[in-house]
XYZ file of C-alpha atoms in Angstrom:
274
model
C 48.946 -87.311 -23.535
C 47.104 -88.583 -26.591
C 48.861 -90.554 -29.341
C 49.584 -87.529 -31.558
C 51.092 -85.649 -28.623
C 53.196 -88.668 -27.717
C 54.444 -88.956 -31.299
C 55.511 -85.305 -31.247
C 57.191 -85.786 -27.888
C 59.134 -88.747 -29.301
C 60.502 -86.485 -32.061
C 61.508 -83.913 -29.438
C 63.276 -86.565 -27.386
C 65.104 -87.995 -30.403
C 66.253 -84.488 -31.279
C 67.414 -83.748 -27.708
C 69.287 -87.063 -27.542
C 70.894 -86.502 -30.925
C 72.073 -83.077 -29.748
C 73.444 -84.428 -26.463
C 75.392 -87.238 -28.131
C 76.919 -84.836 -30.643
C 77.819 -82.359 -27.895
C 79.350 -85.027 -25.613
C 81.004 -86.930 -28.482
C 79.813 -90.237 -27.049
C 76.667 -92.337 -26.869
C 74.830 -95.447 -28.004
C 73.000 -93.602 -30.755
C 71.232 -96.428 -32.581
C 70.061 -98.057 -29.361
C 68.694 -94.759 -28.007
C 66.731 -94.048 -31.150
C 65.195 -97.523 -31.396
C 63.642 -97.422 -27.915
C 62.617 -93.740 -27.803
C 58.946 -94.444 -28.497
C 58.863 -97.064 -25.730
C 60.253 -94.671 -23.115
C 57.961 -91.850 -24.207
C 54.907 -94.106 -23.918
C 56.015 -95.232 -20.459
C 56.926 -91.864 -18.961
C 54.199 -89.699 -20.490
C 51.293 -92.158 -20.479
C 51.808 -95.349 -18.493
C 53.953 -95.097 -15.366
C 52.243 -94.186 -12.101
C 55.263 -92.110 -11.146
C 56.368 -88.476 -11.158
C 59.295 -86.433 -9.834
C 57.178 -85.672 -6.758
C 56.197 -89.311 -6.122
C 59.528 -90.952 -6.950
C 60.226 -91.839 -3.317
C 56.668 -93.069 -2.716
C 56.354 -96.730 -1.757
C 53.434 -97.110 -4.178
C 55.129 -95.696 -7.285
C 55.489 -97.888 -10.366
C 59.058 -99.065 -10.907
C 61.015 -98.858 -14.161
C 64.314 -100.687 -14.691
C 66.306 -100.062 -17.879
C 68.242 -103.288 -18.259
C 69.695 -102.201 -21.623
C 71.519 -99.485 -19.753
C 73.751 -98.486 -22.646
C 70.741 -96.592 -24.051
C 71.044 -94.159 -21.153
C 71.042 -90.977 -23.228
C 67.366 -91.227 -24.157
C 66.444 -92.154 -20.571
C 68.259 -89.095 -19.204
C 66.596 -86.773 -21.696
C 63.147 -88.142 -20.880
C 63.748 -87.796 -17.139
C 64.990 -84.225 -17.565
C 62.009 -83.323 -19.729
C 59.656 -84.777 -17.110
C 61.290 -82.616 -14.430
C 63.231 -85.161 -12.388
C 66.248 -82.840 -12.618
C 67.113 -79.637 -14.542
C 67.793 -80.042 -18.252
C 70.921 -77.943 -17.773
C 72.434 -80.834 -15.776
C 72.793 -82.766 -19.027
C 75.388 -80.271 -20.239
C 77.769 -82.198 -17.963
C 76.974 -85.572 -19.529
C 80.019 -87.866 -19.616
C 82.277 -85.246 -18.033
C 84.609 -85.774 -15.078
C 82.741 -86.095 -11.751
C 79.320 -85.823 -13.416
C 76.585 -88.167 -12.180
C 75.311 -88.291 -15.767
C 77.420 -91.052 -17.245
C 77.255 -93.778 -19.889
C 74.940 -96.115 -17.950
C 72.074 -95.482 -15.499
C 73.104 -94.918 -11.900
C 70.943 -94.177 -8.911
C 72.761 -91.003 -7.960
C 70.455 -89.490 -10.589
C 66.923 -88.683 -9.447
C 64.420 -90.919 -11.226
C 66.725 -93.900 -11.702
C 65.855 -96.905 -9.552
C 69.001 -98.999 -9.850
C 72.419 -99.079 -11.492
C 72.138 -101.108 -14.707
C 73.990 -101.870 -17.889
C 75.626 -105.179 -17.097
C 73.330 -107.038 -19.459
C 71.208 -109.884 -18.163
C 70.624 -108.422 -14.695
C 67.596 -106.174 -15.208
C 64.933 -108.855 -15.488
C 66.163 -110.618 -12.341
C 66.143 -107.311 -10.438
C 62.622 -106.630 -11.671
C 61.424 -110.087 -10.639
C 62.678 -109.347 -7.128
C 60.930 -105.963 -7.056
C 57.666 -107.425 -8.339
C 57.890 -110.307 -5.847
C 58.447 -107.787 -3.037
C 55.273 -105.947 -4.074
C 53.324 -109.199 -3.754
C 54.855 -109.937 -0.351
C 54.128 -106.410 0.917
C 50.615 -106.362 -0.557
C 51.467 -103.307 -2.702
C 49.744 -102.638 -6.006
C 52.560 -100.937 -7.913
C 53.624 -102.374 -11.281
C 57.199 -103.064 -12.390
C 58.398 -102.483 -15.951
C 61.759 -103.512 -17.395
C 63.287 -102.813 -20.815
C 65.721 -105.317 -22.304
C 67.567 -105.584 -25.585
C 67.241 -108.537 -27.928
C 70.989 -109.196 -27.850
C 70.647 -109.395 -24.075
C 68.528 -112.530 -24.469
C 71.762 -114.517 -24.909
C 72.404 -114.127 -21.164
C 71.456 -117.225 -19.174
C 70.342 -115.145 -16.189
C 67.511 -113.743 -18.322
C 65.979 -117.189 -18.619
C 66.423 -118.015 -14.938
C 64.528 -114.800 -14.171
C 61.874 -115.566 -16.785
C 61.275 -118.944 -15.157
C 61.067 -117.351 -11.691
C 58.566 -114.730 -12.861
C 56.147 -117.441 -13.924
C 56.835 -119.531 -10.836
C 55.901 -116.614 -8.563
C 52.811 -115.675 -10.637
C 54.082 -112.140 -11.196
C 51.185 -110.566 -13.072
C 52.478 -107.215 -11.750
C 55.541 -107.434 -14.014
C 55.817 -106.264 -17.627
C 59.010 -106.772 -19.605
C 59.645 -105.075 -22.942
C 62.190 -106.291 -25.468
C 63.569 -103.660 -27.839
C 63.675 -106.102 -30.721
C 65.767 -104.262 -33.326
C 67.754 -107.253 -34.574
C 71.192 -105.673 -34.173
C 73.845 -105.559 -31.465
C 77.346 -104.201 -31.194
C 79.020 -106.923 -33.281
C 76.377 -107.595 -35.908
C 72.940 -109.071 -36.463
C 71.582 -110.712 -33.321
C 70.567 -113.805 -35.265
C 74.180 -114.250 -36.386
C 75.896 -113.444 -33.071
C 73.647 -115.629 -30.899
C 70.248 -116.473 -32.306
C 67.568 -116.338 -29.590
C 64.552 -116.778 -31.829
C 61.720 -117.607 -31.651
C 61.414 -115.275 -28.647
C 57.623 -115.255 -28.592
C 57.386 -119.033 -28.444
C 60.180 -119.299 -25.893
C 58.644 -116.813 -23.457
C 55.256 -118.442 -23.880
C 56.871 -121.787 -23.060
C 58.230 -120.156 -19.892
C 54.671 -119.232 -18.903
C 54.520 -115.601 -20.043
C 51.706 -113.720 -21.744
C 53.355 -112.322 -24.904
C 52.117 -109.359 -26.937
C 53.947 -108.709 -30.217
C 53.790 -105.172 -31.659
C 55.545 -102.582 -33.797
C 57.561 -100.844 -31.096
C 57.945 -97.663 -33.128
C 54.171 -97.302 -33.571
C 52.879 -95.190 -30.691
C 49.276 -96.296 -31.016
C 50.317 -99.961 -30.788
C 52.519 -99.234 -27.770
C 49.726 -97.437 -25.913
C 47.280 -100.237 -26.719
C 49.728 -102.899 -25.493
C 50.374 -101.096 -22.218
C 46.621 -100.606 -21.747
C 45.908 -104.340 -21.876
C 44.730 -105.811 -18.601
C 47.331 -108.195 -17.116
C 46.590 -111.896 -17.413
C 45.989 -113.306 -13.943
C 49.089 -115.022 -12.489
C 51.152 -114.440 -15.660
C 53.975 -111.953 -16.279
C 53.649 -110.051 -19.563
C 56.222 -109.583 -22.301
C 55.804 -106.868 -24.920
C 57.918 -107.982 -27.849
C 58.452 -104.633 -29.564
C 59.823 -104.859 -33.106
C 61.871 -101.690 -33.639
C 64.345 -100.129 -36.043
C 67.842 -99.425 -34.785
C 68.594 -95.757 -35.398
C 64.899 -94.965 -35.908
C 64.297 -91.407 -37.109
C 67.696 -90.827 -38.724
C 67.516 -92.310 -42.214
C 71.250 -92.873 -42.708
C 71.542 -94.612 -39.314
C 68.526 -96.905 -39.571
C 69.344 -100.640 -39.467
C 73.074 -99.917 -39.522
C 75.097 -101.918 -36.999
C 77.873 -99.309 -36.956
C 75.442 -96.840 -35.362
C 75.172 -98.967 -32.209
C 77.832 -96.700 -30.698
C 78.707 -93.911 -33.107
C 78.830 -90.129 -32.927
C 77.637 -88.123 -35.940
C 79.973 -85.873 -37.871
C 79.094 -82.185 -38.099
C 77.472 -82.756 -41.496
C 75.477 -85.770 -40.273
C 74.437 -83.905 -37.136
C 73.116 -80.949 -39.110
C 71.362 -83.160 -41.666
C 69.392 -85.097 -39.046
C 68.737 -81.981 -36.959
C 67.117 -80.308 -39.970
C 64.833 -83.330 -40.397
C 63.808 -83.299 -36.727
C 63.095 -79.572 -36.904
C 60.986 -79.985 -40.030
C 59.023 -82.837 -38.476
C 58.265 -80.697 -35.433
C 57.290 -77.751 -37.632
C 54.911 -79.975 -39.608
C 53.172 -80.970 -36.362
C 52.444 -77.433 -35.170
């Protein structure tokens, strides 16, 4: 897909996620919306992976460490054909595999995640295994900025440099908010760029809601022997004006009026792109 097609797809995925959260009456709405563009760029442009190749030993790996943003991941996977879209009608229902965090009973999901601070360490292990097995697949992992308060993140960051994992790309959804407030007030982890560089990483800082910048960042050739971090500045609740940069939308379900208001905006945006 080209950038304009990816931008349209991101609107479609925000709309589908918005609808699913309203229908299920649960979801991490603001977190889903902030990282939508990142997942669309990965799954429709970047990842060497498909529903048919998901069990292939040479597929690229994707780990969603910020597992609470599972609703957007599920909608992207369904749209890509990893499982029928109709499956998502059971989201968050009794005995459904489609629950509030990623689990590997769902086709397309590598590992169970959501206990924050684990995803980067898992990804370091996967990338190290590729080196040991002489495989050329790439590993991608998405983290939240609030997650950077976990000590295990920094142990993994140190290991990634130590093992020269230039086949590893981490992305931080840097929206500045977490469940209890502004990240800088809860546990300030800044300056993230300087810290990761000090840990030996190649850091690329972009607007994570700008599709052209995302595509360009993912297209960059890896720096030899260095893991890469894409520090993606995003807006929590992106695409829904009354939810943008609002901490209460970290985990909030829209009312009927809010649902219809945002849905009308999504529909108009899609109509304008025809």
